[in-house]
Amino acid sequence: MPEIFMIEPSSIRILYIDDDPFVCDLFKGSVEAHGHIVDVAYNGEDGRAMHATDPYDLLAIDYELPDLNGLEIARRLLLEDQFLPIIMVTGKGSEQIAAEALKLGLSDYIIKDNPQGFADLLPSVIDRALDRTALVKENIAVRTALREGRDH
C-alpha cells in the first residue's frame, strides 16, 4: 500500500516572507485562524535560512522584497525541492509575473490589493496548494509501487 502524504491541518507549518509588518500580521491572523502554524521572515535571505534550518510545508513569498525578488527565492527553493508548495504574493497584479510564477512551478499566485479580500482568500488558496502537492506525491508513490511490482 503506498504511503499517503496528507498532512494534518494542525501540523501544517507555513512560512510567509514579506517586508510589510501589517501584511505579515494580516496573513498570520487569517491563516492561523484556520489551524495552521505561521512563521514570518521580513526578507528573502532570512526566509531561506529559516526554511533550510527547519523546512516548512508551504511558503508564501511576496514578489517585491528588499534583498531578493520573490521569484528568485522561489526558483532557488524549487531547485532543492521541486514539490515544495509556494504561493507568490504581490501587491501589483501583473500577467507577466503570474505567468512566470506558474511556469516556474509555483502552486498559485495571489494579489494583495484589497486587505480583507486577500485575507479571506488565503485559507482556500493554501489548502488547494497543499492538496495538490499531496496528490502529486501520492501519484508518484503509487506509480513507483506499481513499477516495483512489475519488476519483481
Short mmCIF file of C-alpha atoms in Angstrom, two decimals:
data_model
loop_
_atom_site.label_atom_id
_atom_site.label_comp_id
_atom_site.label_asym_id
_atom_site.label_seq_id
_atom_site.Cartn_x
_atom_site.Cartn_y
_atom_site.Cartn_z
CA MET A 1 0.00 0.00 0.00
CA PRO A 2 1.53 3.39 -0.94
CA GLU A 3 2.27 5.94 1.71
CA ILE A 4 -0.35 8.68 1.97
CA PHE A 5 1.10 12.20 2.09
CA MET A 6 -1.85 14.13 3.51
CA ILE A 7 -0.80 16.50 6.27
CA GLU A 8 -2.88 17.03 9.39
CA PRO A 9 -4.15 20.65 9.43
CA SER A 10 -2.90 21.34 12.95
CA SER A 11 0.64 20.32 12.00
CA ILE A 12 0.97 22.41 8.83
CA ARG A 13 3.82 24.89 9.12
CA ILE A 14 3.82 27.86 6.78
CA LEU A 15 6.49 30.49 6.23
CA TYR A 16 5.39 33.88 4.94
CA ILE A 17 8.13 36.12 3.55
CA ASP A 18 7.16 39.80 3.27
CA ASP A 19 8.78 43.05 4.38
CA ASP A 20 5.46 44.73 5.35
CA PRO A 21 4.67 44.06 9.06
CA PHE A 22 0.97 44.95 8.58
CA VAL A 23 0.54 42.41 5.78
CA CYS A 24 2.50 39.82 7.78
CA ASP A 25 0.13 40.28 10.73
CA LEU A 26 -2.87 40.05 8.41
CA PHE A 27 -1.52 36.86 6.81
CA LYS A 28 -0.62 35.29 10.14
CA GLY A 29 -4.01 36.09 11.71
CA SER A 30 -6.03 34.80 8.77
CA VAL A 31 -4.08 31.58 8.30
CA GLU A 32 -3.65 30.73 12.00
CA ALA A 33 -7.43 31.15 12.46
CA HIS A 34 -7.73 28.12 10.18
CA GLY A 35 -5.45 25.99 12.35
CA HIS A 36 -2.11 26.38 10.60
CA ILE A 37 1.17 27.46 12.19
CA VAL A 38 2.71 30.57 10.61
CA ASP A 39 6.21 32.00 10.94
CA VAL A 40 7.29 35.23 9.27
CA ALA A 41 10.52 36.41 7.67
CA TYR A 42 10.95 40.04 6.60
CA ASN A 43 13.45 39.39 3.79
CA GLY A 44 14.40 36.63 1.39
CA GLU A 45 17.70 35.57 2.94
CA ASP A 46 16.16 35.19 6.41
CA GLY A 47 13.31 33.19 4.89
CA ARG A 48 15.66 30.88 3.01
CA ALA A 49 17.74 30.36 6.17
CA MET A 50 14.65 29.58 8.26
CA HIS A 51 13.43 27.04 5.68
CA ALA A 52 16.90 25.46 5.40
CA THR A 53 17.11 25.05 9.19
CA ASP A 54 13.65 23.55 9.67
CA PRO A 55 11.71 23.03 6.40
CA TYR A 56 8.15 24.29 6.12
CA ASP A 57 5.17 22.57 4.49
CA LEU A 58 4.36 25.64 2.38
CA LEU A 59 5.88 29.04 1.65
CA ALA A 60 4.14 32.22 0.62
CA ILE A 61 6.52 34.83 -0.76
CA ASP A 62 5.99 38.49 -1.57
CA TYR A 63 7.20 39.43 -5.03
CA GLU A 64 8.97 42.65 -4.00
CA LEU A 65 11.42 42.22 -1.15
CA PRO A 66 14.32 44.43 -0.07
CA ASP A 67 17.03 41.88 -0.84
CA LEU A 68 15.76 39.37 -3.39
CA ASN A 69 12.94 39.14 -5.90
CA GLY A 70 10.28 36.66 -4.73
CA LEU A 71 10.56 34.68 -7.97
CA GLU A 72 14.32 34.31 -7.46
CA ILE A 73 13.76 32.95 -3.94
CA ALA A 74 11.16 30.53 -5.28
CA ARG A 75 13.47 29.43 -8.11
CA ARG A 76 16.27 28.62 -5.64
CA LEU A 77 13.94 26.75 -3.27
CA LEU A 78 12.37 24.69 -6.06
CA LEU A 79 15.82 23.58 -7.20
CA GLU A 80 16.20 21.99 -3.76
CA ASP A 81 12.63 20.58 -3.57
CA GLN A 82 10.57 20.55 -6.75
CA PHE A 83 7.42 19.61 -4.80
CA LEU A 84 7.57 22.44 -2.26
CA PRO A 85 4.25 24.31 -2.46
CA ILE A 86 4.97 28.01 -2.94
CA ILE A 87 2.42 30.78 -3.36
CA MET A 88 3.54 34.07 -4.93
CA VAL A 89 2.00 37.12 -3.26
CA THR A 90 2.14 40.54 -4.87
CA GLY A 91 0.67 43.97 -4.41
CA LYS A 92 0.64 44.60 -8.14
CA GLY A 93 -1.29 42.36 -10.46
CA SER A 94 0.85 41.50 -13.44
CA GLU A 95 0.14 38.86 -16.04
CA GLN A 96 3.88 38.62 -16.71
CA ILE A 97 4.69 37.90 -13.05
CA ALA A 98 1.78 35.43 -12.79
CA ALA A 99 2.89 33.61 -15.94
CA GLU A 100 6.50 33.42 -14.78
CA ALA A 101 5.44 32.18 -11.33
CA LEU A 102 3.30 29.40 -12.75
CA LYS A 103 5.94 28.50 -15.36
CA LEU A 104 8.47 28.08 -12.53
CA GLY A 105 6.14 25.60 -10.86
CA LEU A 106 4.67 27.74 -8.11
CA SER A 107 1.39 26.47 -6.71
CA ASP A 108 -0.54 29.71 -7.01
CA TYR A 109 -0.44 33.47 -7.32
CA ILE A 110 -2.45 35.89 -5.18
CA ILE A 111 -2.79 39.67 -5.29
CA LYS A 112 -2.93 41.60 -2.01
CA ASP A 113 -4.75 44.59 -3.48
CA ASN A 114 -7.65 44.54 -1.01
CA PRO A 115 -6.55 43.59 2.54
CA GLN A 116 -9.83 41.93 3.54
CA GLY A 117 -10.26 40.11 0.23
CA PHE A 118 -6.66 38.93 0.41
CA ALA A 119 -7.12 37.64 3.97
CA ASP A 120 -10.37 35.88 3.06
CA LEU A 121 -8.79 34.09 0.06
CA LEU A 122 -5.66 32.85 1.85
CA PRO A 123 -7.02 29.73 3.59
CA SER A 124 -8.58 28.29 0.42
CA VAL A 125 -5.51 29.11 -1.71
CA ILE A 126 -3.25 27.46 0.88
CA ASP A 127 -5.45 24.37 1.25
CA ARG A 128 -5.66 23.96 -2.53
CA ALA A 129 -1.85 24.18 -2.86
CA LEU A 130 -1.31 21.65 -0.07
CA ASP A 131 -3.91 19.26 -1.50
CA ARG A 132 -2.39 19.48 -4.99
CA THR A 133 1.09 18.73 -3.63
CA ALA A 134 -0.20 15.79 -1.60
CA LEU A 135 -1.92 14.34 -4.68
CA VAL A 136 1.23 14.68 -6.80
CA LYS A 137 3.32 12.92 -4.15
CA GLU A 138 0.70 10.19 -3.75
CA ASN A 139 0.58 9.70 -7.52
CA ILE A 140 4.38 9.31 -7.62
CA ALA A 141 4.28 6.81 -4.75
CA VAL A 142 1.59 4.73 -6.49
CA ARG A 143 3.47 4.76 -9.80
CA THR A 144 6.69 3.76 -8.03
CA ALA A 145 4.92 0.91 -6.23
CA LEU A 146 3.38 -0.31 -9.49
CA ARG A 147 6.74 -0.11 -11.28
CA GLU A 148 8.47 -2.02 -8.48
CA GLY A 149 5.70 -4.63 -8.54
CA ARG A 150 6.24 -5.20 -12.26
CA ASP A 151 9.99 -5.50 -11.76
CA HIS A 152 9.64 -8.35 -9.25
#
